[in-house]
Tab-separated table of N, CA and C in Angstrom:
chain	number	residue	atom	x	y	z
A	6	UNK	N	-12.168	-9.150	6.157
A	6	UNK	CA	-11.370	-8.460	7.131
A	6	UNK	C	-11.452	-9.150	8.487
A	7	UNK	N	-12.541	-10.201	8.513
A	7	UNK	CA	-12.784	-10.669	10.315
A	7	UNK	C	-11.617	-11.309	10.210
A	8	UNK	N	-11.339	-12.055	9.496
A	8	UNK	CA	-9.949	-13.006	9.405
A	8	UNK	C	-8.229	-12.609	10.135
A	9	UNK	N	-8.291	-11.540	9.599
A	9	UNK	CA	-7.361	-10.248	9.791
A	9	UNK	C	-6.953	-10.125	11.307
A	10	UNK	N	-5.991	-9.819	11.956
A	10	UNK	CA	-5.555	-9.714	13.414
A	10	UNK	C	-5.512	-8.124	13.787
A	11	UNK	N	-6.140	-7.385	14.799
A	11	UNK	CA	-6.094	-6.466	15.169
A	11	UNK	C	-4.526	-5.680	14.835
A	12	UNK	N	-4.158	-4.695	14.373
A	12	UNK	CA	-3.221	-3.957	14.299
A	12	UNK	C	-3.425	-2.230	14.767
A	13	UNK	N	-3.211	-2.072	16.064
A	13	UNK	CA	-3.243	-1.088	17.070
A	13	UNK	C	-2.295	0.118	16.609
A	14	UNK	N	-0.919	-0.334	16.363
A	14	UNK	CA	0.056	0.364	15.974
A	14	UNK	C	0.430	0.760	13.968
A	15	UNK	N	0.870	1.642	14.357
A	15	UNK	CA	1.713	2.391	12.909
A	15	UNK	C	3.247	2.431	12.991
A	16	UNK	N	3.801	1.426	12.327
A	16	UNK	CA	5.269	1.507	12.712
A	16	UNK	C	6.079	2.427	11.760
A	17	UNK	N	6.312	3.530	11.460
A	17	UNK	CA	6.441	4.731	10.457
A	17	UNK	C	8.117	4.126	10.643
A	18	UNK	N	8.439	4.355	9.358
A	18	UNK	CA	9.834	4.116	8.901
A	18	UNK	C	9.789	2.542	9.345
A	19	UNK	N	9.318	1.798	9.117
A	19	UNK	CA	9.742	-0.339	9.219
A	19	UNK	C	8.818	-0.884	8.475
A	20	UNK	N	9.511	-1.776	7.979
A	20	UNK	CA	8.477	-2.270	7.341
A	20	UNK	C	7.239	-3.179	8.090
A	21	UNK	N	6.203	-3.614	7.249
A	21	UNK	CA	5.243	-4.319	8.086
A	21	UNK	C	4.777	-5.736	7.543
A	22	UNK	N	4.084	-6.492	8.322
A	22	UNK	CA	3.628	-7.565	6.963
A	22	UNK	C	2.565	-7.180	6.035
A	23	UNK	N	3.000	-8.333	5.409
A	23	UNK	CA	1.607	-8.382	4.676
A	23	UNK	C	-0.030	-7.928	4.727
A	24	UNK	N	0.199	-8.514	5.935
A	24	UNK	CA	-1.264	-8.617	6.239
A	24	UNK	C	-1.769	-7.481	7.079
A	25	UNK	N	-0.744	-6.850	7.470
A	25	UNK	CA	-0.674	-5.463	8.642
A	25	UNK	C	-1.639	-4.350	6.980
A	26	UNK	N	-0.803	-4.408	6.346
A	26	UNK	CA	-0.594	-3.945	4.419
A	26	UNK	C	-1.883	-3.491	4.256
A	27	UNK	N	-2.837	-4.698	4.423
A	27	UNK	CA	-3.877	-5.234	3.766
A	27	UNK	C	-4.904	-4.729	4.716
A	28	UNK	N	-4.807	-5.076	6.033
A	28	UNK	CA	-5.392	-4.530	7.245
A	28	UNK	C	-5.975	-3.005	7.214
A	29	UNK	N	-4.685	-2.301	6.818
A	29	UNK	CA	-4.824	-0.514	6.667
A	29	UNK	C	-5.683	-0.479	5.399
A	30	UNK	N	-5.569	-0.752	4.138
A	30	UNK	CA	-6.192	-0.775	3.559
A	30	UNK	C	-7.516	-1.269	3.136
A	31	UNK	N	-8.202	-2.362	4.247
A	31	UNK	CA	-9.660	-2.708	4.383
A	31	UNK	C	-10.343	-1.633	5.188
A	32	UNK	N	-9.226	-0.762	5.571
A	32	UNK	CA	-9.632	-0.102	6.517
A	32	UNK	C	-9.911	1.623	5.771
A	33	UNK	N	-9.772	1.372	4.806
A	33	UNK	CA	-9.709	2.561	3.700
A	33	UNK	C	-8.563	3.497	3.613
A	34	UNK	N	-7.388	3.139	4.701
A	34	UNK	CA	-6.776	4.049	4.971
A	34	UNK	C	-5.632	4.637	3.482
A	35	UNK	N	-4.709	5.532	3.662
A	35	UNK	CA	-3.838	5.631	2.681
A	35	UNK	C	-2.578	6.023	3.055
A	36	UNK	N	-1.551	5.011	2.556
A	36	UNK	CA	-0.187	4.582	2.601
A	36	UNK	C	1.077	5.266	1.831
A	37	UNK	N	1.765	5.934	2.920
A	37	UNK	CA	2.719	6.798	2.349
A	37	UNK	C	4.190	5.694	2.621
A	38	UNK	N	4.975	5.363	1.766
A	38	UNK	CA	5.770	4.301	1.895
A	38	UNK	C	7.253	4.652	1.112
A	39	UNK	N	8.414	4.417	1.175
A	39	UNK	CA	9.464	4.842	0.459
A	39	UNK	C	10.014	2.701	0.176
A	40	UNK	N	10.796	2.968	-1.398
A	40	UNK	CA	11.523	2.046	-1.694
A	40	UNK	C	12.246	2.517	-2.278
A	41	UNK	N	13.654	1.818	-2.118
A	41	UNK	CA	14.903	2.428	-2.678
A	41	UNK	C	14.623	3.971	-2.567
A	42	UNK	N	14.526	4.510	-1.603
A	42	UNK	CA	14.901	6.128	-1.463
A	42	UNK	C	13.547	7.093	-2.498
A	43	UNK	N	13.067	6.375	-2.951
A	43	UNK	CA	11.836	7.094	-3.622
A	43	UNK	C	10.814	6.734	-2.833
A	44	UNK	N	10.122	7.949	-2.546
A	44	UNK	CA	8.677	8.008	-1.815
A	44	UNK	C	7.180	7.948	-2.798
A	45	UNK	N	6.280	7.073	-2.371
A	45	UNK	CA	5.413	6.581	-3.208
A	45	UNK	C	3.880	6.891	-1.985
A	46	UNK	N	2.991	7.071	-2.678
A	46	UNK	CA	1.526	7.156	-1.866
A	46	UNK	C	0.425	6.416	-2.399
A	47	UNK	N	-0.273	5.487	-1.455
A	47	UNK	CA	-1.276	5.204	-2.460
A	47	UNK	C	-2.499	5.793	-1.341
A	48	UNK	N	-3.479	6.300	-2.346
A	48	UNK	CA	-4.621	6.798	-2.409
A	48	UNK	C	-5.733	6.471	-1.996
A	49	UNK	N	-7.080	7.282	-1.445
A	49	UNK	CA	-8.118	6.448	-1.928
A	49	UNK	C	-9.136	7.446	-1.836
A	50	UNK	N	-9.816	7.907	-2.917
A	50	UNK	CA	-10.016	8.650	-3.803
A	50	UNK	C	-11.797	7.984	-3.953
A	51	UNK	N	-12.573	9.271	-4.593
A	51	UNK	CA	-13.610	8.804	-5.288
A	51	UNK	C	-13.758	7.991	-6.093
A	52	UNK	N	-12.540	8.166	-7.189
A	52	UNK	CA	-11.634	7.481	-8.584
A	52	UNK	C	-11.317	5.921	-8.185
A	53	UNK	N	-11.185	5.670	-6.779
A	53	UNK	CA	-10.649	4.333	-6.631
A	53	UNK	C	-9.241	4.975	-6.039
A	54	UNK	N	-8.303	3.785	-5.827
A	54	UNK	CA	-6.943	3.695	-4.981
A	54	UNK	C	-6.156	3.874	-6.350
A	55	UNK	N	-4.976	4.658	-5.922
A	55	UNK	CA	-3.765	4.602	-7.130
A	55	UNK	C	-2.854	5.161	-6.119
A	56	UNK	N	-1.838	4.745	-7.443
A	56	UNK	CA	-0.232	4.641	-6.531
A	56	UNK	C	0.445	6.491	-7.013
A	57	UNK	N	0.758	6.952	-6.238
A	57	UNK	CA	1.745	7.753	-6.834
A	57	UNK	C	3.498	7.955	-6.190
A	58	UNK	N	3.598	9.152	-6.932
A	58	UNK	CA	4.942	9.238	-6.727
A	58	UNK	C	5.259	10.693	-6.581
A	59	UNK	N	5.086	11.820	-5.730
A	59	UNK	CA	4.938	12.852	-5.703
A	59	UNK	C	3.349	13.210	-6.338
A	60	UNK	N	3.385	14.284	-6.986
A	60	UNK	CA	2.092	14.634	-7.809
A	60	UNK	C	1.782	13.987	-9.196
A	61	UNK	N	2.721	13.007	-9.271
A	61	UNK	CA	2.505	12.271	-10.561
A	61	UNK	C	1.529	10.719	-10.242
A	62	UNK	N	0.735	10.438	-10.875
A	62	UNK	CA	-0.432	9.260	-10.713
A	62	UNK	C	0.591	7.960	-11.473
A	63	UNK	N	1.163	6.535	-10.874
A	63	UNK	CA	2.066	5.736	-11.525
A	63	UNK	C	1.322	4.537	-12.069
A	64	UNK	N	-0.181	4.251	-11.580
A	64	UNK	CA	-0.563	3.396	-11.584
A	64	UNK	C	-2.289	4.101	-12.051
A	65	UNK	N	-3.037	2.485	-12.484
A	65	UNK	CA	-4.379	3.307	-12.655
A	65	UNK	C	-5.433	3.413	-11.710
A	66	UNK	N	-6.321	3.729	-11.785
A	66	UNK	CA	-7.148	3.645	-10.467
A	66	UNK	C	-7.927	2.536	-10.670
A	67	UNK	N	-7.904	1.910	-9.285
A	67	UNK	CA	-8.528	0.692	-8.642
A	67	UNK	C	-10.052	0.982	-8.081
A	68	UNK	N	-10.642	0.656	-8.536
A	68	UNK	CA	-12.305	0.553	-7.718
A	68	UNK	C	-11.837	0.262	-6.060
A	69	UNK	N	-12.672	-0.130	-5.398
A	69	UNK	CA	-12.459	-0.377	-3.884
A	69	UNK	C	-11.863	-1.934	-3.431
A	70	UNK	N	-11.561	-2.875	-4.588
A	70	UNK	CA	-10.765	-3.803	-4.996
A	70	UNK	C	-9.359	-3.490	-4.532
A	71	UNK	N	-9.333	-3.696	-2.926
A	71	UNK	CA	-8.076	-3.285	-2.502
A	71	UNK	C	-6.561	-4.588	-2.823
A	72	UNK	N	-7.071	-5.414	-3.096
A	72	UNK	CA	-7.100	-6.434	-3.340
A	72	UNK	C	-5.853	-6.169	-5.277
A	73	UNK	N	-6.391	-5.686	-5.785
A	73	UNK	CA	-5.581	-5.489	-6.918
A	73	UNK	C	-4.636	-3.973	-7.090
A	74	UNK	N	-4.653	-3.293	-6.050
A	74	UNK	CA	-3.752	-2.827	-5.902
A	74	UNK	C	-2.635	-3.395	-5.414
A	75	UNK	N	-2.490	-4.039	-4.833
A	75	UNK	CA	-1.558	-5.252	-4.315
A	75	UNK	C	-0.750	-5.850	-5.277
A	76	UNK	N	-1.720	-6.613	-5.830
A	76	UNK	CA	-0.943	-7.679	-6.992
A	76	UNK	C	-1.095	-7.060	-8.582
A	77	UNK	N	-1.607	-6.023	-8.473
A	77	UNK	CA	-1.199	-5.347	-9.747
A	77	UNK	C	-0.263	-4.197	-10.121
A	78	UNK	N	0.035	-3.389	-8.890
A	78	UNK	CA	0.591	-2.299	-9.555
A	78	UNK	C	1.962	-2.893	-8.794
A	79	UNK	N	3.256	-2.060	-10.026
A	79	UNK	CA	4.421	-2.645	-9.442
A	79	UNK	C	5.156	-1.905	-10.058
A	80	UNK	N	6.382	-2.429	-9.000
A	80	UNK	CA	7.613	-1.122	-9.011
A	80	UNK	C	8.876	-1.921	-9.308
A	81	UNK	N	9.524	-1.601	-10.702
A	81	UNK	CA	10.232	-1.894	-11.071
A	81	UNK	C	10.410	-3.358	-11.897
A	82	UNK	N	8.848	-4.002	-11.616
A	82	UNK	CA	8.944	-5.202	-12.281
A	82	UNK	C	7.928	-6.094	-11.273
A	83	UNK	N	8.059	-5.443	-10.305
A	83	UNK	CA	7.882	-6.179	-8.819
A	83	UNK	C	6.864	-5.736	-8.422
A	84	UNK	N	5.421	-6.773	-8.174
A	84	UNK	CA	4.259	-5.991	-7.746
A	84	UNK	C	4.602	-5.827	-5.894
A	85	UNK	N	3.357	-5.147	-5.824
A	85	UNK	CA	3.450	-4.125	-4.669
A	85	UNK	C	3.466	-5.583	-3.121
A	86	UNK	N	2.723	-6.600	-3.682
A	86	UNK	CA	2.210	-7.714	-2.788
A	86	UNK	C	3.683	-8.513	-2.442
A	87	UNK	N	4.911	-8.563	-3.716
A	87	UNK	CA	6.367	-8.943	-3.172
A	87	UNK	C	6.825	-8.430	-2.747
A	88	UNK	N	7.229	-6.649	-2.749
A	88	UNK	CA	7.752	-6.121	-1.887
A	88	UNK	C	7.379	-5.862	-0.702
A	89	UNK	N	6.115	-6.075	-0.154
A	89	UNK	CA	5.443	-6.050	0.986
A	89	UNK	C	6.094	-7.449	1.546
A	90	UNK	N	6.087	-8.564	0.930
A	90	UNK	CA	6.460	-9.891	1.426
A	90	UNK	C	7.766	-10.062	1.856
A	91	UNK	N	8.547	-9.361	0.808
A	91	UNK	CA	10.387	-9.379	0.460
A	91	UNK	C	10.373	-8.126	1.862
A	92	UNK	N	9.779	-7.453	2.722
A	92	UNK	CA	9.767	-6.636	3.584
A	92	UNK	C	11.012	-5.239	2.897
A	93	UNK	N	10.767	-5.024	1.670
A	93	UNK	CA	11.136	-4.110	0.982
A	93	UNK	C	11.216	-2.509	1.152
A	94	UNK	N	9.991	-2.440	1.495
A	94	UNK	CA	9.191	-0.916	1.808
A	94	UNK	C	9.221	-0.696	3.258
A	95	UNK	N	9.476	0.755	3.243
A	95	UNK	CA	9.437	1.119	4.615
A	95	UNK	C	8.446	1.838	4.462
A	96	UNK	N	7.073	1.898	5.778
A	96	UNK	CA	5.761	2.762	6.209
A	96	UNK	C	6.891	4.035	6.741
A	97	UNK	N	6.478	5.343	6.207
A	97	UNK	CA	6.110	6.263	6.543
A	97	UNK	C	5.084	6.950	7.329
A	98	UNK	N	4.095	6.681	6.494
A	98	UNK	CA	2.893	7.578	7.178
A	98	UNK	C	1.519	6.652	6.488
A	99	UNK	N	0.610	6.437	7.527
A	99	UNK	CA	-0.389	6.202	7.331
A	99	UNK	C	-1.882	6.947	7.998
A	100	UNK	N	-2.712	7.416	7.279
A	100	UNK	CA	-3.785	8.483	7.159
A	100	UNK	C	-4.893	7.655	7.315
């Protein structure tokens, strides 16, 4: 995370980079995000991090390996680390 550039702000509804992404999540935080008009949350839980989609769980749970939530779970074909890149997803809310 020293690597990482300070990120002060939450830009709710825009997307962010990558590394903003990655930032919140070294940070334990949890990411409420919409693509294509569906709203998605990921977690972070005793269980580890998982993705959902309302009250439904879409993905499995991740140990503290924030790291493979990224490049493993994916939407529509497309892991979570391209649409973060492709600036796909819009931040909602971050906790």
């Amino acid at each position: 995370m020293d690597k990482l550039k300070r990120f002060d702000d939450v830009p709710a509804s825009e997307s962010i980079s990558y590394e903003h992404f990655v930032f919140y999540l070294e940070q334990g935080r949890e990411i409420e995000f919409v693509y294509q008009k569906q709203e998605y949350f990921i977690s972070h839980s005793l269980e580890g991090r998982a993705m959902w989609i309302g009250q439904k769980r879409v993905s499995e749970y991740f140990n503290d390996l924030n790291q493979y939530i990224i490049d493993y779970v994916k939407i529509d074909g497309i892991t979570l680390a391209d649409l973060i890149k492709r600036k796909e997803i819009k931040i909602t809310a971050v906790f």
